[in-house]
Short mmCIF file of C-alpha atoms and ligand atoms in Angstrom, two decimals:
data_model
loop_
_atom_site.label_atom_id
_atom_site.label_comp_id
_atom_site.label_asym_id
_atom_site.label_seq_id
_atom_site.Cartn_x
_atom_site.Cartn_y
_atom_site.Cartn_z
CA MET Z 1 14.25 3.37 15.36
CA LYS Z 2 14.25 2.20 18.94
CA TYR Z 3 12.95 -1.21 19.72
CA LYS Z 4 12.14 -2.19 23.19
CA ILE Z 5 11.27 -5.93 23.82
CA LEU Z 6 9.47 -7.39 26.89
CA THR Z 7 10.41 -10.95 27.13
CA LEU Z 8 11.34 -13.76 29.55
CA PHE Z 9 14.25 -14.83 27.27
CA PRO Z 10 16.37 -11.54 26.58
CA ASP Z 11 19.56 -13.78 25.83
CA MET Z 12 17.57 -15.28 22.78
CA ILE Z 13 16.80 -11.94 21.33
CA GLU Z 14 20.39 -10.72 22.05
CA GLN Z 15 21.93 -13.69 20.23
CA GLY Z 16 19.60 -13.53 17.20
CA LEU Z 17 20.01 -9.88 16.65
CA SER Z 18 23.70 -9.27 17.15
CA SER Z 19 25.18 -10.56 13.93
CA SER Z 20 25.31 -9.61 10.24
CA ILE Z 21 23.34 -6.56 8.84
CA ILE Z 22 21.40 -6.10 11.92
CA GLY Z 23 24.31 -6.35 14.26
CA LYS Z 24 26.16 -3.58 11.98
CA ALA Z 25 23.09 -1.37 12.23
CA ARG Z 26 23.16 -1.56 16.00
CA GLU Z 27 26.79 -0.74 16.04
CA LYS Z 28 26.21 2.27 13.81
CA ASN Z 29 23.33 3.30 16.05
CA LEU Z 30 20.85 3.13 13.08
CA ILE Z 31 18.79 1.11 15.32
CA ASN Z 32 18.60 0.46 19.00
CA ILE Z 33 17.42 -2.79 20.58
CA GLU Z 34 16.64 -2.94 24.28
CA THR Z 35 15.40 -6.01 25.96
CA ILE Z 36 13.44 -5.82 29.17
CA ASN Z 37 13.26 -9.02 31.25
CA ILE Z 38 9.73 -9.51 32.64
CA ARG Z 39 11.05 -11.62 35.48
CA ASP Z 40 12.82 -8.63 36.79
CA PHE Z 41 9.24 -7.24 37.62
CA ALA Z 42 8.05 -10.44 39.42
CA PHE Z 43 6.34 -9.50 42.57
CA ASN Z 44 7.08 -12.65 44.67
CA LYS Z 45 10.44 -13.98 46.04
CA HIS Z 46 10.51 -16.96 43.79
CA LYS Z 47 10.36 -14.70 40.70
CA GLN Z 48 7.51 -16.63 39.37
CA VAL Z 49 5.57 -14.91 36.51
CA ASP Z 50 2.99 -17.54 35.55
CA ASP Z 51 0.11 -19.37 37.32
CA TYR Z 52 -2.54 -21.96 36.68
CA PRO Z 53 -5.53 -20.85 34.55
CA TYR Z 54 -8.69 -19.97 36.14
CA GLY Z 55 -11.32 -22.30 35.01
CA GLY Z 56 -8.86 -25.22 34.74
CA GLY Z 57 -7.09 -26.47 31.59
CA ALA Z 58 -3.59 -27.42 30.56
CA GLY Z 59 -0.51 -25.15 30.87
CA MET Z 60 0.37 -21.97 32.63
CA VAL Z 61 -0.77 -18.45 32.04
CA MET Z 62 1.58 -15.30 32.32
CA GLN Z 63 0.37 -13.15 35.03
CA PRO Z 64 -0.75 -9.46 34.44
CA GLU Z 65 1.26 -7.60 37.09
CA PRO Z 66 4.91 -8.23 35.93
CA ILE Z 67 3.91 -7.60 32.31
CA TYR Z 68 2.16 -4.28 33.39
CA GLU Z 69 5.02 -3.09 35.53
CA ALA Z 70 7.72 -3.98 32.87
CA CYS Z 71 5.59 -2.08 30.38
CA LYS Z 72 5.27 0.90 32.72
CA SER Z 73 8.98 1.06 33.30
CA ILE Z 74 9.70 1.79 29.50
CA MET Z 75 7.01 4.33 29.04
CA GLU Z 76 9.07 7.40 29.92
CA ASP Z 77 7.32 10.12 28.04
CA GLU Z 78 3.55 10.39 28.92
CA GLN Z 79 3.04 12.51 25.63
CA ASN Z 80 4.76 10.00 23.20
CA LYS Z 81 3.08 6.72 23.53
CA PRO Z 82 4.75 4.10 21.29
CA ARG Z 83 2.83 1.15 19.78
CA VAL Z 84 2.90 -1.85 21.89
CA ILE Z 85 2.80 -5.08 19.57
CA TYR Z 86 1.77 -8.35 21.07
CA LEU Z 87 3.05 -11.37 19.12
CA THR Z 88 0.27 -13.97 18.90
CA PRO Z 89 -0.85 -16.45 16.32
CA GLN Z 90 -4.39 -14.63 16.66
CA GLY Z 91 -2.90 -11.48 15.48
CA LYS Z 92 -2.99 -9.67 11.99
CA THR Z 93 -0.54 -11.50 9.58
CA PHE Z 94 2.79 -9.66 9.17
CA ASN Z 95 3.74 -8.76 5.58
CA GLN Z 96 5.99 -6.46 3.48
CA GLU Z 97 3.27 -3.74 3.74
CA MET Z 98 3.18 -3.86 7.52
CA ALA Z 99 7.01 -3.85 7.78
CA MET Z 100 7.03 -0.63 5.62
CA GLU Z 101 4.39 0.93 7.77
CA LEU Z 102 6.13 0.04 11.08
CA SER Z 103 9.52 1.19 9.55
CA GLN Z 104 8.07 4.75 9.82
CA GLU Z 105 7.74 4.75 13.55
CA GLU Z 106 10.40 6.11 15.98
CA GLU Z 107 9.93 3.48 18.71
CA LEU Z 108 8.18 0.15 18.87
CA VAL Z 109 7.44 -1.92 22.02
CA PHE Z 110 6.99 -5.66 21.48
CA LEU Z 111 5.49 -8.16 23.99
CA CYS Z 112 6.52 -11.84 23.83
CA GLY Z 113 4.19 -14.18 25.31
CA HIS Z 114 4.94 -17.65 26.58
CA TYR Z 115 3.44 -20.75 28.04
CA GLU Z 116 -0.23 -21.16 27.17
CA GLY Z 117 -0.82 -17.40 26.99
CA VAL Z 118 -1.04 -14.09 28.73
CA ASP Z 119 -3.73 -12.86 31.12
CA GLU Z 120 -6.35 -11.15 28.86
CA ARG Z 121 -6.56 -8.09 31.11
CA VAL Z 122 -3.06 -6.84 30.68
CA ILE Z 123 -3.44 -7.40 26.88
CA ASP Z 124 -6.44 -5.04 27.03
CA MET Z 125 -4.69 -2.47 28.97
CA VAL Z 126 -1.27 -2.07 27.26
CA VAL Z 127 -1.36 -3.71 23.78
CA THR Z 128 -2.12 -1.56 20.70
CA ASP Z 129 -1.56 -4.11 17.92
CA GLU Z 130 -1.67 -7.95 17.72
CA VAL Z 131 0.60 -9.51 15.12
CA SER Z 132 1.20 -13.09 13.91
CA ILE Z 133 4.02 -14.17 11.72
CA GLY Z 134 2.07 -16.90 10.19
CA ASP Z 135 -0.55 -19.58 10.67
CA TYR Z 136 1.46 -21.93 12.89
CA VAL Z 137 2.03 -21.85 16.66
CA LEU Z 138 5.57 -20.98 18.11
CA THR Z 139 6.70 -21.72 21.71
CA GLY Z 140 7.01 -18.01 22.23
CA GLY Z 141 6.96 -14.74 20.64
CA GLU Z 142 10.91 -14.23 20.52
CA LEU Z 143 11.39 -15.73 17.18
CA ALA Z 144 8.42 -13.75 15.86
CA VAL Z 145 9.87 -10.63 17.06
CA MET Z 146 13.21 -11.30 15.59
CA VAL Z 147 11.61 -11.89 12.15
CA MET Z 148 9.73 -8.63 12.48
CA ILE Z 149 12.74 -6.56 13.56
CA ASP Z 150 14.83 -8.03 10.71
CA ALA Z 151 12.28 -7.26 8.06
CA ILE Z 152 11.46 -3.63 9.51
CA SER Z 153 15.13 -2.72 10.04
CA ARG Z 154 16.31 -3.39 6.41
CA LEU Z 155 13.83 -0.74 5.27
CA ILE Z 156 15.39 2.00 7.53
CA PRO Z 157 17.68 4.28 5.49
CA ASN Z 158 21.41 3.19 5.57
CA VAL Z 159 20.72 -0.14 7.19
CA LEU Z 160 21.30 -1.86 3.88
CA SER Z 161 24.83 -0.69 2.37
CA ASN Z 162 23.53 -0.15 -1.03
CA ASP Z 163 20.72 2.26 -0.68
CA THR Z 164 18.80 0.97 -3.84
CA SER Z 165 18.86 -2.70 -2.75
CA ALA Z 166 15.59 -2.37 -0.85
CA GLU Z 167 14.07 -0.47 -3.71
CA THR Z 168 13.39 -3.16 -6.27
CA GLU Z 169 12.77 -6.34 -4.77
CA THR Z 170 10.15 -9.11 -4.10
CA PHE Z 171 6.77 -7.84 -2.91
CA ASP Z 172 7.46 -4.48 -4.18
CA ASP Z 173 4.30 -3.65 -6.03
CA ASN Z 174 2.98 -7.22 -5.31
CA LEU Z 175 5.45 -8.86 -7.80
CA LEU Z 176 8.22 -11.31 -7.18
CA GLU Z 177 11.75 -10.19 -8.06
CA TYR Z 178 13.42 -11.27 -11.34
CA PRO Z 179 16.21 -13.79 -11.40
CA GLN Z 180 19.78 -12.62 -10.61
CA TYR Z 181 23.05 -13.83 -12.03
CA THR Z 182 26.69 -13.14 -11.38
CA ARG Z 183 30.07 -14.42 -12.85
CA PRO Z 184 30.85 -16.85 -14.31
CA ALA Z 185 29.01 -16.23 -17.56
CA VAL Z 186 28.81 -19.98 -18.16
CA PHE Z 187 28.46 -22.42 -15.26
CA MET Z 188 28.36 -26.17 -15.98
CA ASP Z 189 27.12 -25.39 -19.57
CA LYS Z 190 24.49 -23.08 -18.25
CA LYS Z 191 24.60 -19.64 -19.83
CA VAL Z 192 23.57 -16.31 -18.26
CA PRO Z 193 20.70 -14.91 -20.50
CA ASP Z 194 22.24 -12.93 -23.39
CA VAL Z 195 20.35 -9.80 -22.69
CA LEU Z 196 22.03 -9.37 -19.31
CA LEU Z 197 25.42 -9.30 -21.13
CA SER Z 198 24.22 -6.87 -23.83
CA GLY Z 199 24.75 -3.63 -21.96
CA HIS Z 200 21.39 -2.42 -23.36
CA HIS Z 201 19.74 -0.99 -20.32
CA LYS Z 202 16.08 -0.66 -21.78
CA ASN Z 203 16.17 -4.22 -22.97
CA ILE Z 204 17.48 -5.41 -19.59
CA GLU Z 205 14.64 -3.45 -17.82
CA ASN Z 206 11.95 -5.03 -20.05
CA TRP Z 207 13.40 -8.48 -19.67
CA ARG Z 208 13.43 -8.00 -15.81
CA ARG Z 209 9.87 -6.84 -15.82
CA GLU Z 210 8.74 -9.82 -17.89
CA GLN Z 211 10.67 -12.11 -15.57
CA SER Z 212 8.90 -10.76 -12.60
CA LEU Z 213 5.51 -11.25 -14.18
CA VAL Z 214 6.39 -14.79 -15.30
CA ARG Z 215 7.58 -15.66 -11.82
CA THR Z 216 4.76 -14.24 -9.97
CA TYR Z 217 2.33 -15.84 -12.47
CA ASN Z 218 4.02 -19.24 -11.90
CA LYS Z 219 4.88 -19.16 -8.08
CA ARG Z 220 2.24 -16.68 -6.64
CA PRO Z 221 -0.46 -15.94 -8.96
CA ASP Z 222 -2.57 -14.75 -5.86
CA LEU Z 223 -0.44 -11.64 -5.87
CA LEU Z 224 -1.32 -10.59 -9.38
CA ASP Z 225 -4.69 -9.48 -8.32
CA LYS Z 226 -3.07 -6.70 -6.19
CA ALA Z 227 -0.36 -5.81 -8.55
CA ASN Z 228 -0.17 -2.48 -10.30
CA LEU Z 229 -0.04 -3.65 -13.88
CA SER Z 230 0.40 -1.53 -17.04
CA ASP Z 231 -1.42 -2.30 -20.26
CA LYS Z 232 1.93 -3.69 -21.62
CA ASP Z 233 2.21 -5.96 -18.46
CA LYS Z 234 -1.49 -7.21 -19.10
CA LYS Z 235 -0.72 -8.02 -22.74
CA PHE Z 236 2.32 -9.91 -21.74
CA LEU Z 237 0.57 -11.94 -19.18
CA GLU Z 238 -2.20 -12.74 -21.80
CA THR Z 239 0.36 -14.08 -24.13
CA LEU Z 240 1.66 -16.14 -21.11
CA ILE Z 241 -1.78 -17.57 -20.35
CA ASN Z 242 -2.48 -18.33 -24.05
CA LYS Z 243 0.81 -20.31 -24.46
CA GLN Z 244 -0.50 -22.70 -21.74
N1 ADE U 1 3.67 -16.75 19.08
C1 ADE U 1 3.33 -17.99 19.00
N2 ADE U 1 3.02 -18.28 17.69
C2 ADE U 1 3.07 -17.18 17.09
C3 ADE U 1 3.05 -16.65 15.71
N3 ADE U 1 2.72 -17.60 14.76
N4 ADE U 1 3.22 -15.41 15.38
C4 ADE U 1 3.56 -14.51 16.28
N5 ADE U 1 3.73 -14.89 17.66
C5 ADE U 1 3.47 -16.21 18.01
#
């Protein structure tokens, strides 16, 4: 996967995506992250990339030319046009399903806005997708792009050391993940559930499924509508509801 990020703050991206699992994935060339400084494409001697909004109002607006030129500079192959994702609170809300879909792409371009916004004409010309990471307003798209790259990259084969660790997890099938425990077996009088020490794989699997259902029912009941539930799951949920 190749990520190309058009930004006014490349250092912020570099610092945020150089450590831990993402840093290792870059070292192993499983992912490639390139930042493109929009300011390098400023067309005046002061390297200014923003201006006052037509019609008045507060703040500054990013001008179209530097963004257009920065984008053109990375579109090497006329045939293979990558998706260009503009980070904005007005976009479609990012979620695990979108992360999975985007992890199938070979290349993604991200455009980080700043100030009060970006000139609408260049958005119309270069952007294919508008994405938000949640219903709140950030000072720019940089943190949002880091969140997206983290979530997408861990779904790429071999980025996580244990291949199965991205297999059964929260949001798979719209259920939350079951609780996890490790040693010691007793911590401050609190015991790990007996079933996990039993070595009985079928019982452990059943218990984990039930715990996923309990957690989702208690913490995120909205997800249950979209979950793929077996008859056994539904019966178990009914007993949960009847207990209350
Ligand atoms: N830019 C500013 N706020 C944002 C948000 N919530 N998501 C994505 N990009 C943004």
